[in-house]
Amino acid sequence: MNEMSQIKPPGGAATPVLQVTDLKKHFPIHGGFFGGTTGHVYAVDGVSFDIMKGETLALVGESGCGKSTVGKAILRLFPITGGQVVLDGTRIDDMGAGTLRPMRRRMQVVFQDPFSSLNPRMRVRDILAEPIRNFGLARNARDLEERVALLMDKVRLPRDAVGRWPHEFSGGQRQRIGIARALAADPDLIICDEAVSALDVSVKAQIINLLQDLQQELGLALLFISHDLAIVEHMTHRVAVMYLGKIVEVAPKRELFAAPKHPYTEALLSAVPQPTPGVQRERIILKGDVPSPINPPKGCRFHTRCPYAFDRCRQEEPPLRPVEAGHLAACHLHDRPEAENPLAGAKGAKLLAV
Ligand code: SF4
């Protein structure tokens, strides 16, 4: 069984909206006397996942792990080094600009900073009308106006605010405009790249609720890229955890939060506050910094920071494989007898009564 076939969401036989297979993006490093290539940044190094219609997959990990590069590679903001990206059954990673254009409409993005991603010299009406015009979605001027008004309704902003400029809105309202602009193209997939990270806590919750409502109403597939597991707990169906250019664990949200099967996920979760009073996770502080993606460690890439590393981890790279139904992890611990595996069964939960 190849890696791709293992990372399908549980349940559905339908074609996924997005299929990413063994995606690689290696950025060349130029230098030396003649300006040649002196090495590569292995930003994304063999990543595979699927997302179904109406599903949210959260891609999480520390800054620099490659998660935003995955999003940009899917959007074809640069050529990829290897692998495949398939949108609704059609391979798009090798398409020329002309053929790609109609596919671009179907995948949109919401960025972290709504202020810098909205043109300050355009009124909201024009920001929302631009993708509708570009993709030829309106029959006439009246239809265009009606579509813009409906987009304002969808993101719960007053229709008469279309004449205002981006700087006249709060951060949360600007992010609603960013979401409306993404919806204007009538997409199947929206990539939210740290889309709520810059917002205040209460505004974050409002934007997450809005995204969830829109997903239910429109059947959108969402790739939610975030460094913050506490946020994704409230909005995703499945979680994929990335470390140094690779996915190290994928599982339905509930299973992953209840009992992580990779030591890196376990450490990330240990920092997430528990909603139940009197209960918290045993905090795991990882030693050292994330190694450089220019020269990733041999064997398991996490072995330089892993509290459970043993000899095999330094020699052999663990494949991402099923450890329970629908739950994949890349860790040699799962080849050990249960008594010697600190993450076997429900042990990964490590909840403490305080
Ligand atoms: Fe830790 Fe070894 Fe598992 Fe890597 S393979 S996460 S180093 S125990």
mmCIF file of C-alpha atoms and ligand atoms in Angstrom:
data_model
loop_
_atom_site.group_PDB
_atom_site.id
_atom_site.type_symbol
_atom_site.label_atom_id
_atom_site.label_comp_id
_atom_site.label_asym_id
_atom_site.label_seq_id
_atom_site.Cartn_x
_atom_site.Cartn_y
_atom_site.Cartn_z
ATOM 1 C CA MET A 1 0.000 0.000 0.000
ATOM 2 C CA ASN A 2 1.509 3.341 -0.964
ATOM 3 C CA GLU A 3 1.480 6.356 1.315
ATOM 4 C CA MET A 4 -1.243 8.120 -0.656
ATOM 5 C CA SER A 5 -3.726 5.300 -0.308
ATOM 6 C CA GLN A 6 -3.236 5.377 3.452
ATOM 7 C CA ILE A 7 -4.042 9.051 3.911
ATOM 8 C CA LYS A 8 -7.563 9.095 2.593
ATOM 9 C CA PRO A 9 -10.199 10.487 4.927
ATOM 10 C CA PRO A 10 -12.227 7.698 6.529
ATOM 11 C CA GLY A 11 -15.527 6.751 4.979
ATOM 12 C CA GLY A 12 -15.948 8.328 1.566
ATOM 13 C CA ALA A 13 -15.580 6.565 -1.763
ATOM 14 C CA ALA A 14 -16.209 9.826 -3.686
ATOM 15 C CA THR A 15 -13.392 11.644 -5.487
ATOM 16 C CA PRO A 16 -11.571 13.960 -3.089
ATOM 17 C CA VAL A 17 -11.640 17.670 -3.918
ATOM 18 C CA LEU A 18 -7.879 17.750 -3.383
ATOM 19 C CA GLN A 19 -5.329 14.931 -3.648
ATOM 20 C CA VAL A 20 -1.703 15.731 -2.869
ATOM 21 C CA THR A 21 0.783 12.921 -3.522
ATOM 22 C CA ASP A 22 4.457 12.921 -2.500
ATOM 23 C CA LEU A 23 4.658 16.701 -2.886
ATOM 24 C CA LYS A 24 8.200 18.100 -2.809
ATOM 25 C CA LYS A 25 9.478 21.650 -2.910
ATOM 26 C CA HIS A 26 13.224 22.098 -2.661
ATOM 27 C CA PHE A 27 14.451 25.690 -2.972
ATOM 28 C CA PRO A 28 17.944 25.961 -4.479
ATOM 29 C CA ILE A 29 20.546 27.965 -2.573
ATOM 30 C CA HIS A 30 22.676 30.076 -4.869
ATOM 31 C CA GLY A 31 26.147 31.183 -3.866
ATOM 32 C CA GLY A 32 29.814 30.597 -4.437
ATOM 33 C CA PHE A 33 32.086 32.454 -6.807
ATOM 34 C CA PHE A 34 30.110 31.631 -9.975
ATOM 35 C CA GLY A 35 26.684 31.944 -8.325
ATOM 36 C CA GLY A 36 25.853 28.255 -8.870
ATOM 37 C CA THR A 37 23.637 26.059 -6.675
ATOM 38 C CA THR A 38 25.373 25.208 -3.414
ATOM 39 C CA GLY A 39 22.574 23.233 -1.787
ATOM 40 C CA HIS A 40 18.817 23.089 -1.268
ATOM 41 C CA VAL A 41 16.278 24.017 1.374
ATOM 42 C CA TYR A 42 14.137 20.877 1.663
ATOM 43 C CA ALA A 43 11.041 22.892 2.604
ATOM 44 C CA VAL A 44 8.506 20.165 1.663
ATOM 45 C CA ASP A 45 9.873 16.685 1.227
ATOM 46 C CA GLY A 46 7.229 14.126 0.304
ATOM 47 C CA VAL A 47 3.825 15.165 1.630
ATOM 48 C CA SER A 48 0.582 13.313 0.776
ATOM 49 C CA PHE A 49 -3.025 13.896 1.827
ATOM 50 C CA ASP A 50 -6.607 14.112 0.529
ATOM 51 C CA ILE A 51 -9.461 16.468 1.385
ATOM 52 C CA MET A 52 -13.104 15.620 0.641
ATOM 53 C CA LYS A 53 -15.974 17.979 -0.154
ATOM 54 C CA GLY A 54 -17.242 19.553 3.068
ATOM 55 C CA GLU A 55 -14.163 18.458 5.001
ATOM 56 C CA THR A 56 -11.553 20.494 6.891
ATOM 57 C CA LEU A 57 -8.005 19.204 7.156
ATOM 58 C CA ALA A 58 -5.769 21.173 9.512
ATOM 59 C CA LEU A 59 -2.060 21.230 8.646
ATOM 60 C CA VAL A 60 -0.188 22.126 11.822
ATOM 61 C CA GLY A 61 3.403 22.487 12.954
ATOM 62 C CA GLU A 62 5.952 24.991 14.182
ATOM 63 C CA SER A 63 7.009 27.939 12.081
ATOM 64 C CA GLY A 64 9.386 26.840 9.307
ATOM 65 C CA CYS A 65 8.047 23.253 9.095
ATOM 66 C CA GLY A 66 6.909 23.773 5.487
ATOM 67 C CA LYS A 67 3.136 23.970 6.002
ATOM 68 C CA SER A 68 2.697 27.350 4.258
ATOM 69 C CA THR A 69 4.911 26.148 1.396
ATOM 70 C CA VAL A 70 2.480 23.235 0.934
ATOM 71 C CA GLY A 71 -0.382 25.741 0.591
ATOM 72 C CA LYS A 72 1.523 27.896 -1.899
ATOM 73 C CA ALA A 73 2.583 24.837 -3.918
ATOM 74 C CA ILE A 74 -1.049 23.684 -4.208
ATOM 75 C CA LEU A 75 -2.011 27.170 -5.388
ATOM 76 C CA ARG A 76 0.768 26.939 -7.990
ATOM 77 C CA LEU A 77 2.443 30.128 -6.734
ATOM 78 C CA PHE A 78 5.700 28.440 -7.792
ATOM 79 C CA PRO A 79 6.670 25.243 -9.639
ATOM 80 C CA ILE A 80 7.002 22.137 -7.481
ATOM 81 C CA THR A 81 10.077 19.892 -7.343
ATOM 82 C CA GLY A 82 8.165 16.598 -7.382
ATOM 83 C CA GLY A 83 4.867 14.875 -6.704
ATOM 84 C CA GLN A 84 1.325 15.530 -7.887
ATOM 85 C CA VAL A 85 -1.527 17.887 -7.058
ATOM 86 C CA VAL A 86 -4.969 16.780 -8.280
ATOM 87 C CA LEU A 87 -8.009 19.051 -8.006
ATOM 88 C CA ASP A 88 -11.364 17.266 -8.337
ATOM 89 C CA GLY A 89 -9.801 14.470 -10.409
ATOM 90 C CA THR A 90 -7.683 16.746 -12.672
ATOM 91 C CA ARG A 91 -3.927 16.944 -12.280
ATOM 92 C CA ILE A 92 -2.928 20.627 -12.027
ATOM 93 C CA ASP A 93 0.742 20.668 -11.028
ATOM 94 C CA ASP A 94 1.940 20.236 -14.621
ATOM 95 C CA MET A 95 -0.674 22.433 -16.350
ATOM 96 C CA GLY A 96 0.317 25.393 -18.489
ATOM 97 C CA ALA A 97 -0.925 28.878 -17.533
ATOM 98 C CA GLY A 98 -3.836 28.851 -20.020
ATOM 99 C CA THR A 99 -5.280 25.507 -18.898
ATOM 100 C CA LEU A 100 -4.667 26.311 -15.251
ATOM 101 C CA ARG A 101 -6.706 29.535 -15.300
ATOM 102 C CA PRO A 102 -10.191 27.982 -14.901
ATOM 103 C CA MET A 103 -8.784 25.635 -12.215
ATOM 104 C CA ARG A 104 -7.418 28.622 -10.283
ATOM 105 C CA ARG A 105 -10.979 29.846 -9.772
ATOM 106 C CA ARG A 106 -11.772 26.641 -7.931
ATOM 107 C CA MET A 107 -9.079 27.061 -5.260
ATOM 108 C CA GLN A 108 -8.858 30.288 -3.313
ATOM 109 C CA VAL A 109 -6.834 31.481 -0.334
ATOM 110 C CA VAL A 110 -7.389 33.533 2.816
ATOM 111 C CA PHE A 111 -4.148 34.933 4.227
ATOM 112 C CA GLN A 112 -3.131 35.782 7.772
ATOM 113 C CA ASP A 113 -2.937 39.541 7.419
ATOM 114 C CA PRO A 114 -6.179 40.818 5.919
ATOM 115 C CA PHE A 115 -4.859 44.372 5.772
ATOM 116 C CA SER A 116 -1.842 43.733 3.576
ATOM 117 C CA SER A 117 -3.777 41.250 1.418
ATOM 118 C CA LEU A 118 -6.524 43.796 0.554
ATOM 119 C CA ASN A 119 -5.649 46.543 -1.926
ATOM 120 C CA PRO A 120 -5.927 49.786 0.133
ATOM 121 C CA ARG A 121 -6.775 51.765 -3.014
ATOM 122 C CA MET A 122 -9.851 49.688 -3.840
ATOM 123 C CA ARG A 123 -13.273 49.976 -2.241
ATOM 124 C CA VAL A 124 -14.830 46.753 -0.970
ATOM 125 C CA ARG A 125 -17.217 46.669 -3.939
ATOM 126 C CA ASP A 126 -14.265 46.572 -6.368
ATOM 127 C CA ILE A 127 -12.296 44.069 -4.256
ATOM 128 C CA LEU A 128 -15.222 41.652 -4.445
ATOM 129 C CA ALA A 129 -16.148 42.428 -8.049
ATOM 130 C CA GLU A 130 -12.606 41.791 -9.347
ATOM 131 C CA PRO A 131 -12.628 37.949 -9.137
ATOM 132 C CA ILE A 132 -16.237 37.822 -10.392
ATOM 133 C CA ARG A 133 -15.209 39.821 -13.483
ATOM 134 C CA ASN A 134 -11.878 38.010 -13.939
ATOM 135 C CA PHE A 135 -13.547 34.627 -14.046
ATOM 136 C CA GLY A 136 -16.548 35.847 -16.081
ATOM 137 C CA LEU A 137 -19.082 34.788 -13.444
ATOM 138 C CA ALA A 138 -21.586 37.666 -13.801
ATOM 139 C CA ARG A 139 -24.075 37.872 -16.681
ATOM 140 C CA ASN A 140 -24.319 41.684 -16.561
ATOM 141 C CA ALA A 141 -23.690 44.719 -14.313
ATOM 142 C CA ARG A 142 -26.833 44.082 -12.295
ATOM 143 C CA ASP A 143 -25.897 40.455 -11.686
ATOM 144 C CA LEU A 144 -22.437 41.632 -10.577
ATOM 145 C CA GLU A 145 -23.956 44.055 -8.036
ATOM 146 C CA GLU A 146 -26.281 41.343 -6.758
ATOM 147 C CA ARG A 147 -23.399 38.876 -6.357
ATOM 148 C CA VAL A 148 -21.364 41.443 -4.410
ATOM 149 C CA ALA A 149 -24.357 42.151 -2.133
ATOM 150 C CA LEU A 150 -24.890 38.416 -1.517
ATOM 151 C CA LEU A 151 -21.219 38.003 -0.610
ATOM 152 C CA MET A 152 -21.597 40.735 2.017
ATOM 153 C CA ASP A 153 -24.618 38.833 3.410
ATOM 154 C CA LYS A 154 -22.652 35.581 3.493
ATOM 155 C CA VAL A 155 -19.855 37.083 5.611
ATOM 156 C CA ARG A 156 -22.345 39.025 7.744
ATOM 157 C CA LEU A 157 -21.269 42.525 6.788
ATOM 158 C CA PRO A 158 -23.832 45.219 5.947
ATOM 159 C CA ARG A 159 -24.489 45.597 2.225
ATOM 160 C CA ASP A 160 -24.028 49.365 2.365
ATOM 161 C CA ALA A 161 -20.402 48.901 3.531
ATOM 162 C CA VAL A 162 -19.348 48.038 -0.053
ATOM 163 C CA GLY A 163 -18.525 51.699 -0.673
ATOM 164 C CA ARG A 164 -15.950 51.825 2.127
ATOM 165 C CA TRP A 165 -12.156 51.381 2.011
ATOM 166 C CA PRO A 166 -10.287 48.516 3.748
ATOM 167 C CA HIS A 167 -8.767 50.852 6.375
ATOM 168 C CA GLU A 168 -12.268 51.776 7.591
ATOM 169 C CA PHE A 169 -12.816 48.213 8.912
ATOM 170 C CA SER A 170 -11.564 46.379 12.025
ATOM 171 C CA GLY A 171 -9.164 43.413 11.692
ATOM 172 C CA GLY A 172 -12.014 40.891 12.007
ATOM 173 C CA GLN A 173 -14.158 42.752 9.461
ATOM 174 C CA ARG A 174 -11.227 42.884 7.047
ATOM 175 C CA GLN A 175 -10.826 39.141 7.396
ATOM 176 C CA ARG A 176 -14.539 38.775 6.544
ATOM 177 C CA ILE A 177 -13.845 40.782 3.385
ATOM 178 C CA GLY A 178 -10.904 38.454 2.645
ATOM 179 C CA ILE A 179 -13.242 35.468 3.006
ATOM 180 C CA ALA A 180 -15.881 37.146 0.813
ATOM 181 C CA ARG A 181 -13.227 37.774 -1.843
ATOM 182 C CA ALA A 182 -12.268 34.070 -1.743
ATOM 183 C CA LEU A 183 -15.947 33.087 -2.055
ATOM 184 C CA ALA A 184 -16.470 35.509 -4.966
ATOM 185 C CA ALA A 185 -14.729 33.049 -7.309
ATOM 186 C CA ASP A 186 -17.200 30.285 -6.284
ATOM 187 C CA PRO A 187 -14.406 27.892 -5.219
ATOM 188 C CA ASP A 188 -14.449 24.217 -4.195
ATOM 189 C CA LEU A 189 -11.366 24.542 -1.979
ATOM 190 C CA ILE A 190 -10.231 27.364 0.306
ATOM 191 C CA ILE A 191 -6.756 27.375 1.792
ATOM 192 C CA CYS A 192 -6.740 29.344 5.053
ATOM 193 C CA ASP A 193 -3.092 30.187 5.736
ATOM 194 C CA GLU A 194 -2.917 31.223 9.423
ATOM 195 C CA ALA A 195 -6.204 33.000 8.643
ATOM 196 C CA VAL A 196 -7.142 33.730 12.262
ATOM 197 C CA SER A 197 -3.686 33.868 13.872
ATOM 198 C CA ALA A 198 -3.463 37.675 13.930
ATOM 199 C CA LEU A 199 -6.932 38.203 15.445
ATOM 200 C CA ASP A 200 -8.047 38.728 19.059
ATOM 201 C CA VAL A 201 -9.456 35.677 20.834
ATOM 202 C CA SER A 202 -13.140 36.642 20.572
ATOM 203 C CA VAL A 203 -12.781 37.712 16.929
ATOM 204 C CA LYS A 204 -10.958 34.443 16.180
ATOM 205 C CA ALA A 205 -13.958 32.493 17.449
ATOM 206 C CA GLN A 206 -16.347 34.542 15.291
ATOM 207 C CA ILE A 207 -14.286 33.974 12.132
ATOM 208 C CA ILE A 208 -13.979 30.239 12.869
ATOM 209 C CA ASN A 209 -17.773 30.017 13.337
ATOM 210 C CA LEU A 210 -18.263 31.881 10.078
ATOM 211 C CA LEU A 211 -15.940 29.518 8.199
ATOM 212 C CA GLN A 212 -17.724 26.494 9.654
ATOM 213 C CA ASP A 213 -21.152 27.861 8.689
ATOM 214 C CA LEU A 214 -19.968 28.666 5.165
ATOM 215 C CA GLN A 215 -18.454 25.221 4.822
ATOM 216 C CA GLN A 216 -21.743 23.568 5.785
ATOM 217 C CA GLU A 217 -23.767 25.817 3.516
ATOM 218 C CA LEU A 218 -21.492 25.554 0.467
ATOM 219 C CA GLY A 219 -19.834 22.134 0.945
ATOM 220 C CA LEU A 220 -16.379 23.708 0.787
ATOM 221 C CA ALA A 221 -13.187 21.737 1.323
ATOM 222 C CA LEU A 222 -10.888 23.660 3.693
ATOM 223 C CA LEU A 223 -7.148 23.291 4.185
ATOM 224 C CA PHE A 224 -6.581 25.118 7.457
ATOM 225 C CA ILE A 225 -2.877 25.879 7.939
ATOM 226 C CA SER A 226 -2.005 26.869 11.501
ATOM 227 C CA HIS A 227 0.777 26.735 14.077
ATOM 228 C CA ASP A 228 -1.838 26.618 16.843
ATOM 229 C CA LEU A 229 -3.396 23.286 17.822
ATOM 230 C CA ALA A 230 -5.733 25.034 20.272
ATOM 231 C CA ILE A 231 -7.432 26.785 17.329
ATOM 232 C CA VAL A 232 -7.747 23.738 15.110
ATOM 233 C CA GLU A 233 -9.337 21.716 17.911
ATOM 234 C CA HIS A 234 -12.490 23.791 17.438
ATOM 235 C CA MET A 235 -12.828 23.677 13.711
ATOM 236 C CA THR A 236 -11.253 20.743 11.925
ATOM 237 C CA HIS A 237 -12.305 17.190 11.045
ATOM 238 C CA ARG A 238 -8.814 15.756 10.661
ATOM 239 C CA VAL A 239 -5.339 16.966 11.605
ATOM 240 C CA ALA A 240 -2.025 16.437 9.778
ATOM 241 C CA VAL A 241 1.061 17.335 11.822
ATOM 242 C CA MET A 242 4.162 18.479 9.931
ATOM 243 C CA TYR A 243 7.753 18.477 11.103
ATOM 244 C CA LEU A 244 10.701 19.591 8.997
ATOM 245 C CA GLY A 245 9.045 19.158 5.596
ATOM 246 C CA LYS A 246 7.183 15.902 6.311
ATOM 247 C CA ILE A 247 3.839 14.824 7.743
ATOM 248 C CA VAL A 248 4.528 12.817 10.902
ATOM 249 C CA GLU A 249 0.958 12.082 12.017
ATOM 250 C CA VAL A 250 -2.561 12.218 10.501
ATOM 251 C CA ALA A 251 -5.762 11.360 12.334
ATOM 252 C CA PRO A 252 -9.338 12.430 12.933
ATOM 253 C CA LYS A 253 -9.257 15.336 15.380
ATOM 254 C CA ARG A 254 -10.818 13.475 18.288
ATOM 255 C CA GLU A 255 -8.386 10.539 18.084
ATOM 256 C CA LEU A 256 -5.347 12.780 17.700
ATOM 257 C CA PHE A 257 -6.251 15.004 20.645
ATOM 258 C CA ALA A 258 -7.246 12.064 22.845
ATOM 259 C CA ALA A 259 -4.157 9.910 22.233
ATOM 260 C CA PRO A 260 -1.411 11.203 19.908
ATOM 261 C CA LYS A 261 0.753 8.542 18.289
ATOM 262 C CA HIS A 262 3.834 10.640 17.512
ATOM 263 C CA PRO A 263 6.110 12.173 20.178
ATOM 264 C CA TYR A 264 6.135 15.528 18.340
ATOM 265 C CA THR A 265 2.317 15.743 18.373
ATOM 266 C CA GLU A 266 2.349 14.707 22.024
ATOM 267 C CA ALA A 267 4.697 17.626 22.810
ATOM 268 C CA LEU A 268 2.618 20.128 20.806
ATOM 269 C CA LEU A 269 -0.562 18.980 22.545
ATOM 270 C CA SER A 270 1.019 19.251 25.969
ATOM 271 C CA ALA A 271 1.025 23.044 25.510
ATOM 272 C CA VAL A 272 -2.702 23.245 24.653
ATOM 273 C CA PRO A 273 -4.822 24.399 27.620
ATOM 274 C CA GLN A 274 -7.478 21.878 28.727
ATOM 275 C CA PRO A 275 -11.108 22.993 28.808
ATOM 276 C CA THR A 276 -11.912 20.765 31.830
ATOM 277 C CA PRO A 277 -11.191 22.538 35.153
ATOM 278 C CA GLY A 278 -8.693 20.637 37.309
ATOM 279 C CA VAL A 279 -7.228 18.677 34.397
ATOM 280 C CA GLN A 280 -4.144 19.483 32.392
ATOM 281 C CA ARG A 281 -1.608 17.689 30.248
ATOM 282 C CA GLU A 282 1.828 16.860 31.472
ATOM 283 C CA ARG A 283 3.899 19.600 29.771
ATOM 284 C CA ILE A 284 6.682 18.298 27.503
ATOM 285 C CA ILE A 285 9.400 20.827 26.724
ATOM 286 C CA LEU A 286 11.303 19.855 23.594
ATOM 287 C CA LYS A 287 15.025 20.362 23.793
ATOM 288 C CA GLY A 288 16.865 22.315 21.101
ATOM 289 C CA ASP A 289 15.661 24.142 18.028
ATOM 290 C CA VAL A 290 14.130 22.742 14.863
ATOM 291 C CA PRO A 291 17.104 21.556 12.737
ATOM 292 C CA SER A 292 17.828 23.346 9.462
ATOM 293 C CA PRO A 293 15.807 22.161 6.450
ATOM 294 C CA ILE A 294 19.026 22.607 4.437
ATOM 295 C CA ASN A 295 20.567 19.648 6.211
ATOM 296 C CA PRO A 296 17.817 17.598 7.904
ATOM 297 C CA PRO A 297 18.943 14.916 10.382
ATOM 298 C CA LYS A 298 19.490 11.384 9.058
ATOM 299 C CA GLY A 299 17.022 8.711 10.146
ATOM 300 C CA CYS A 300 13.965 10.135 11.908
ATOM 301 C CA ARG A 301 14.082 13.905 11.433
ATOM 302 C CA PHE A 302 12.739 14.376 14.949
ATOM 303 C CA HIS A 303 15.412 12.273 16.691
ATOM 304 C CA THR A 304 17.519 15.274 17.767
ATOM 305 C CA ARG A 305 14.615 16.494 19.954
ATOM 306 C CA CYS A 306 12.665 13.346 20.706
ATOM 307 C CA PRO A 307 12.531 12.286 24.377
ATOM 308 C CA TYR A 308 12.090 8.622 23.342
ATOM 309 C CA ALA A 309 14.775 8.374 20.594
ATOM 310 C CA PHE A 310 16.716 5.090 20.410
ATOM 311 C CA ASP A 311 19.435 3.745 18.102
ATOM 312 C CA ARG A 312 17.196 2.784 15.190
ATOM 313 C CA CYS A 313 15.787 6.356 15.066
ATOM 314 C CA ARG A 314 19.218 7.757 14.216
ATOM 315 C CA GLN A 315 19.679 5.352 11.260
ATOM 316 C CA GLU A 316 16.338 4.633 9.665
ATOM 317 C CA GLU A 317 13.618 7.025 8.578
ATOM 318 C CA PRO A 318 10.201 5.838 9.831
ATOM 319 C CA PRO A 319 7.480 5.715 7.130
ATOM 320 C CA LEU A 320 4.069 7.251 7.736
ATOM 321 C CA ARG A 321 1.803 4.228 8.244
ATOM 322 C CA PRO A 322 -1.406 3.177 9.962
ATOM 323 C CA VAL A 323 -1.061 2.489 13.680
ATOM 324 C CA GLU A 324 -4.821 2.376 14.301
ATOM 325 C CA ALA A 325 -7.815 2.607 11.945
ATOM 326 C CA GLY A 326 -7.629 5.997 10.207
ATOM 327 C CA HIS A 327 -4.672 7.027 12.385
ATOM 328 C CA LEU A 328 -1.204 7.231 10.798
ATOM 329 C CA ALA A 329 2.122 8.001 12.425
ATOM 330 C CA ALA A 330 5.786 7.958 11.374
ATOM 331 C CA CYS A 331 7.492 6.547 14.449
ATOM 332 C CA HIS A 332 9.511 3.375 15.196
ATOM 333 C CA LEU A 333 7.990 3.151 18.687
ATOM 334 C CA HIS A 334 4.968 1.410 17.160
ATOM 335 C CA ASP A 335 7.138 -1.570 16.181
ATOM 336 C CA ARG A 336 8.009 -2.115 19.839
ATOM 337 C CA PRO A 337 6.028 -4.242 22.292
ATOM 338 C CA GLU A 338 3.178 -2.249 23.834
ATOM 339 C CA ALA A 339 4.872 -2.197 27.241
ATOM 340 C CA GLU A 340 7.864 -0.417 25.678
ATOM 341 C CA ASN A 341 5.814 2.064 23.686
ATOM 342 C CA PRO A 342 4.882 5.180 25.679
ATOM 343 C CA LEU A 343 2.329 6.130 22.990
ATOM 344 C CA ALA A 344 0.537 2.770 22.651
ATOM 345 C CA GLY A 345 -3.230 2.581 23.224
ATOM 346 C CA ALA A 346 -4.580 5.567 25.145
ATOM 347 C CA LYS A 347 -1.261 6.291 26.861
ATOM 348 C CA GLY A 348 -0.588 9.256 24.595
ATOM 349 C CA ALA A 349 -3.268 11.257 26.391
ATOM 350 C CA LYS A 350 -1.124 11.889 29.506
ATOM 351 C CA LEU A 351 -3.773 13.920 31.312
ATOM 352 C CA LEU A 352 -3.070 14.906 34.888
ATOM 353 C CA ALA A 353 -5.544 15.805 37.620
ATOM 354 C CA VAL A 354 -4.392 19.010 39.362
HETATM 355 FE FE1 SF4 B 1 11.191 9.631 18.362
HETATM 356 FE FE2 SF4 B 1 12.314 7.530 17.213
HETATM 357 FE FE3 SF4 B 1 9.723 7.907 16.982
HETATM 358 FE FE4 SF4 B 1 11.420 9.490 15.703
HETATM 359 S S1 SF4 B 1 11.107 7.313 15.349
HETATM 360 S S2 SF4 B 1 9.651 10.123 16.822
HETATM 361 S S3 SF4 B 1 13.067 9.648 17.204
HETATM 362 S S4 SF4 B 1 10.848 7.492 18.885
#
